[in-house]
PDB file of C-alpha atoms and ligand atoms in Angstrom:
ATOM      1  CA  MET A   1       0.000   0.000   0.000  1.00 93.00           C
ATOM      2  CA  SER A   2       1.102   3.567  -0.655  1.00 98.00           C
ATOM      3  CA  ASP A   3       1.498   5.965   2.275  1.00 97.00           C
ATOM      4  CA  VAL A   4      -1.748   7.763   1.443  1.00 96.00           C
ATOM      5  CA  GLN A   5      -3.636   4.472   1.268  1.00 97.00           C
ATOM      6  CA  LYS A   6      -2.106   3.467   4.580  1.00 97.00           C
ATOM      7  CA  ALA A   7      -3.220   6.769   6.117  1.00 95.00           C
ATOM      8  CA  MET A   8      -6.757   6.159   4.842  1.00 96.00           C
ATOM      9  CA  ALA A   9      -6.826   2.619   6.210  1.00 98.00           C
ATOM     10  CA  LEU A  10      -5.525   3.837   9.576  1.00 96.00           C
ATOM     11  CA  LEU A  11      -8.218   6.498   9.789  1.00 96.00           C
ATOM     12  CA  ILE A  12     -10.927   3.912   9.132  1.00 97.00           C
ATOM     13  CA  GLU A  13      -9.377   1.514  11.630  1.00 97.00           C
ATOM     14  CA  SER A  14      -9.015   4.144  14.356  1.00 97.00           C
ATOM     15  CA  PHE A  15     -12.579   5.364  13.874  1.00 98.00           C
ATOM     16  CA  SER A  16     -13.948   1.796  14.109  1.00 98.00           C
ATOM     17  CA  LYS A  17     -11.906   1.090  17.225  1.00 98.00           C
ATOM     18  CA  TYR A  18     -13.648   3.897  19.141  1.00 98.00           C
ATOM     19  CA  ALA A  19     -17.052   3.757  17.412  1.00 98.00           C
ATOM     20  CA  GLY A  20     -17.388   0.063  18.349  1.00 98.00           C
ATOM     21  CA  LYS A  21     -17.147   0.619  22.109  1.00 98.00           C
ATOM     22  CA  GLU A  22     -20.835   1.330  22.785  1.00 97.00           C
ATOM     23  CA  GLY A  23     -24.177   1.629  20.978  1.00 97.00           C
ATOM     24  CA  ASP A  24     -24.039   1.939  17.184  1.00 97.00           C
ATOM     25  CA  ASN A  25     -20.648   0.663  15.991  1.00 97.00           C
ATOM     26  CA  LEU A  26     -20.728   2.972  12.942  1.00 97.00           C
ATOM     27  CA  THR A  27     -20.960   6.202  14.920  1.00 98.00           C
ATOM     28  CA  LEU A  28     -19.213   7.870  17.843  1.00 98.00           C
ATOM     29  CA  SER A  29     -21.209   8.796  20.935  1.00 98.00           C
ATOM     30  CA  LYS A  30     -19.980  11.743  22.975  1.00 96.00           C
ATOM     31  CA  ALA A  31     -18.127   9.384  25.347  1.00 95.00           C
ATOM     32  CA  GLU A  32     -16.470   7.591  22.421  1.00 97.00           C
ATOM     33  CA  LEU A  33     -15.469  10.885  20.816  1.00 95.00           C
ATOM     34  CA  LYS A  34     -14.002  12.078  24.114  1.00 93.00           C
ATOM     35  CA  GLU A  35     -11.877   8.942  24.386  1.00 93.00           C
ATOM     36  CA  LEU A  36     -10.711   9.252  20.786  1.00 95.00           C
ATOM     37  CA  LEU A  37      -9.765  12.920  21.275  1.00 92.00           C
ATOM     38  CA  GLN A  38      -7.884  12.167  24.492  1.00 89.00           C
ATOM     39  CA  ASN A  39      -6.008   9.145  23.200  1.00 92.00           C
ATOM     40  CA  GLU A  40      -5.361  10.155  19.604  1.00 92.00           C
ATOM     41  CA  LEU A  41      -5.361  13.949  19.495  1.00 88.00           C
ATOM     42  CA  GLY A  42      -4.551  14.923  23.077  1.00 82.00           C
ATOM     43  CA  ASP A  43      -1.392  16.806  22.124  1.00 77.00           C
ATOM     44  CA  LEU A  44      -3.152  18.733  19.333  1.00 74.00           C
ATOM     45  CA  LEU A  45      -6.346  19.560  21.166  1.00 72.00           C
ATOM     46  CA  GLY A  46      -4.943  19.878  24.716  1.00 69.00           C
ATOM     47  CA  LYS A  47      -8.214  20.766  26.377  1.00 60.00           C
ATOM     48  CA  ALA A  48     -10.128  17.572  25.516  1.00 57.00           C
ATOM     49  CA  ASN A  49     -10.312  16.854  29.272  1.00 66.00           C
ATOM     50  CA  ASP A  50     -12.479  19.909  29.701  1.00 80.00           C
ATOM     51  CA  LYS A  51     -16.141  18.832  29.502  1.00 84.00           C
ATOM     52  CA  ALA A  52     -17.344  22.112  27.968  1.00 88.00           C
ATOM     53  CA  ALA A  53     -14.685  21.806  25.257  1.00 86.00           C
ATOM     54  CA  VAL A  54     -15.742  18.224  24.454  1.00 89.00           C
ATOM     55  CA  ASP A  55     -19.382  19.358  24.269  1.00 92.00           C
ATOM     56  CA  ARG A  56     -18.401  22.166  21.901  1.00 92.00           C
ATOM     57  CA  ILE A  57     -16.314  19.905  19.668  1.00 91.00           C
ATOM     58  CA  PHE A  58     -19.073  17.270  19.608  1.00 95.00           C
ATOM     59  CA  THR A  59     -21.757  19.810  18.658  1.00 96.00           C
ATOM     60  CA  SER A  60     -19.642  21.376  15.940  1.00 95.00           C
ATOM     61  CA  LEU A  61     -18.719  17.969  14.470  1.00 96.00           C
ATOM     62  CA  ASP A  62     -22.288  16.657  14.494  1.00 97.00           C
ATOM     63  CA  ALA A  63     -23.259  18.436  11.278  1.00 96.00           C
ATOM     64  CA  ASN A  64     -26.579  16.595  10.787  1.00 97.00           C
ATOM     65  CA  GLN A  65     -27.428  16.932  14.520  1.00 97.00           C
ATOM     66  CA  ASP A  66     -28.367  13.280  15.086  1.00 97.00           C
ATOM     67  CA  ASN A  67     -26.435  13.304  18.378  1.00 97.00           C
ATOM     68  CA  SER A  68     -23.650  11.060  17.090  1.00 98.00           C
ATOM     69  CA  VAL A  69     -20.534  11.570  14.985  1.00 98.00           C
ATOM     70  CA  ASP A  70     -20.420   9.371  11.878  1.00 98.00           C
ATOM     71  CA  PHE A  71     -17.332   8.613   9.802  1.00 98.00           C
ATOM     72  CA  LYS A  72     -17.945  11.488   7.383  1.00 98.00           C
ATOM     73  CA  GLU A  73     -18.221  13.980  10.230  1.00 98.00           C
ATOM     74  CA  PHE A  74     -15.065  12.532  11.815  1.00 97.00           C
ATOM     75  CA  VAL A  75     -13.114  12.778   8.560  1.00 97.00           C
ATOM     76  CA  ASN A  76     -14.177  16.433   8.245  1.00 95.00           C
ATOM     77  CA  MET A  77     -12.509  17.147  11.565  1.00 94.00           C
ATOM     78  CA  VAL A  78      -9.359  15.234  10.622  1.00 94.00           C
ATOM     79  CA  SER A  79      -9.082  17.063   7.298  1.00 94.00           C
ATOM     80  CA  CYS A  80      -9.550  20.474   8.993  1.00 93.00           C
ATOM     81  CA  LEU A  81      -6.853  19.610  11.537  1.00 91.00           C
ATOM     82  CA  THR A  82      -4.581  18.327   8.765  1.00 93.00           C
ATOM     83  CA  VAL A  83      -4.981  21.591   6.830  1.00 95.00           C
ATOM     84  CA  MET A  84      -4.143  23.533  10.005  1.00 92.00           C
ATOM     85  CA  CYS A  85      -1.030  21.414  10.598  1.00 91.00           C
ATOM     86  CA  HIS A  86      -0.001  21.838   6.984  1.00 94.00           C
ATOM     87  CA  GLN A  87      -0.317  25.632   7.223  1.00 94.00           C
ATOM     88  CA  TYR A  88       1.622  25.582  10.466  1.00 92.00           C
ATOM     89  CA  PHE A  89       4.524  23.582   9.008  1.00 91.00           C
ATOM     90  CA  HIS A  90       4.462  25.652   5.817  1.00 90.00           C
ATOM     91  CA  GLN A  91       4.712  28.882   7.811  1.00 91.00           C
ATOM     92  CA  SER A  92       7.430  27.529  10.102  1.00 88.00           C
ATOM     93  CA  ALA A  93       9.434  26.427   7.075  1.00 86.00           C
ATOM     94  CA  LYS A  94       9.342  29.954   5.600  1.00 80.00           C
ATOM     95  CA  LYS A  95      10.813  31.614   8.701  1.00 66.00           C
TER      96      LYS A  95
HETATM   97 CA1   CA B   1     -20.603   3.790  19.010  1.00 53.12          CA
HETATM   98 CA1   CA B   2     -24.094  13.209  13.113  1.00 53.12          CA
END
């Protein structure tokens, strides 16, 4: 597999790992999202321990407001964060 394909497979795998913990195994509940944020993105999102921050992230990710985060909504977050990281590295490289 190419690196990009590997990254895609890892995203799917990571999402399934957390989505399968409770309830619907195709979507993330708020508790599942919190665990994913803490374990996988803790260093990027720092404040994922803060309940209000988790609530805010959950609400903003849940685009169709069905009170769960599906894979599409999750990938939206990952792509936004990836764009932010890319900009950050691009800017640091210019200095
Ligand atoms: Ca679930
Ligand atoms: Ca949703």
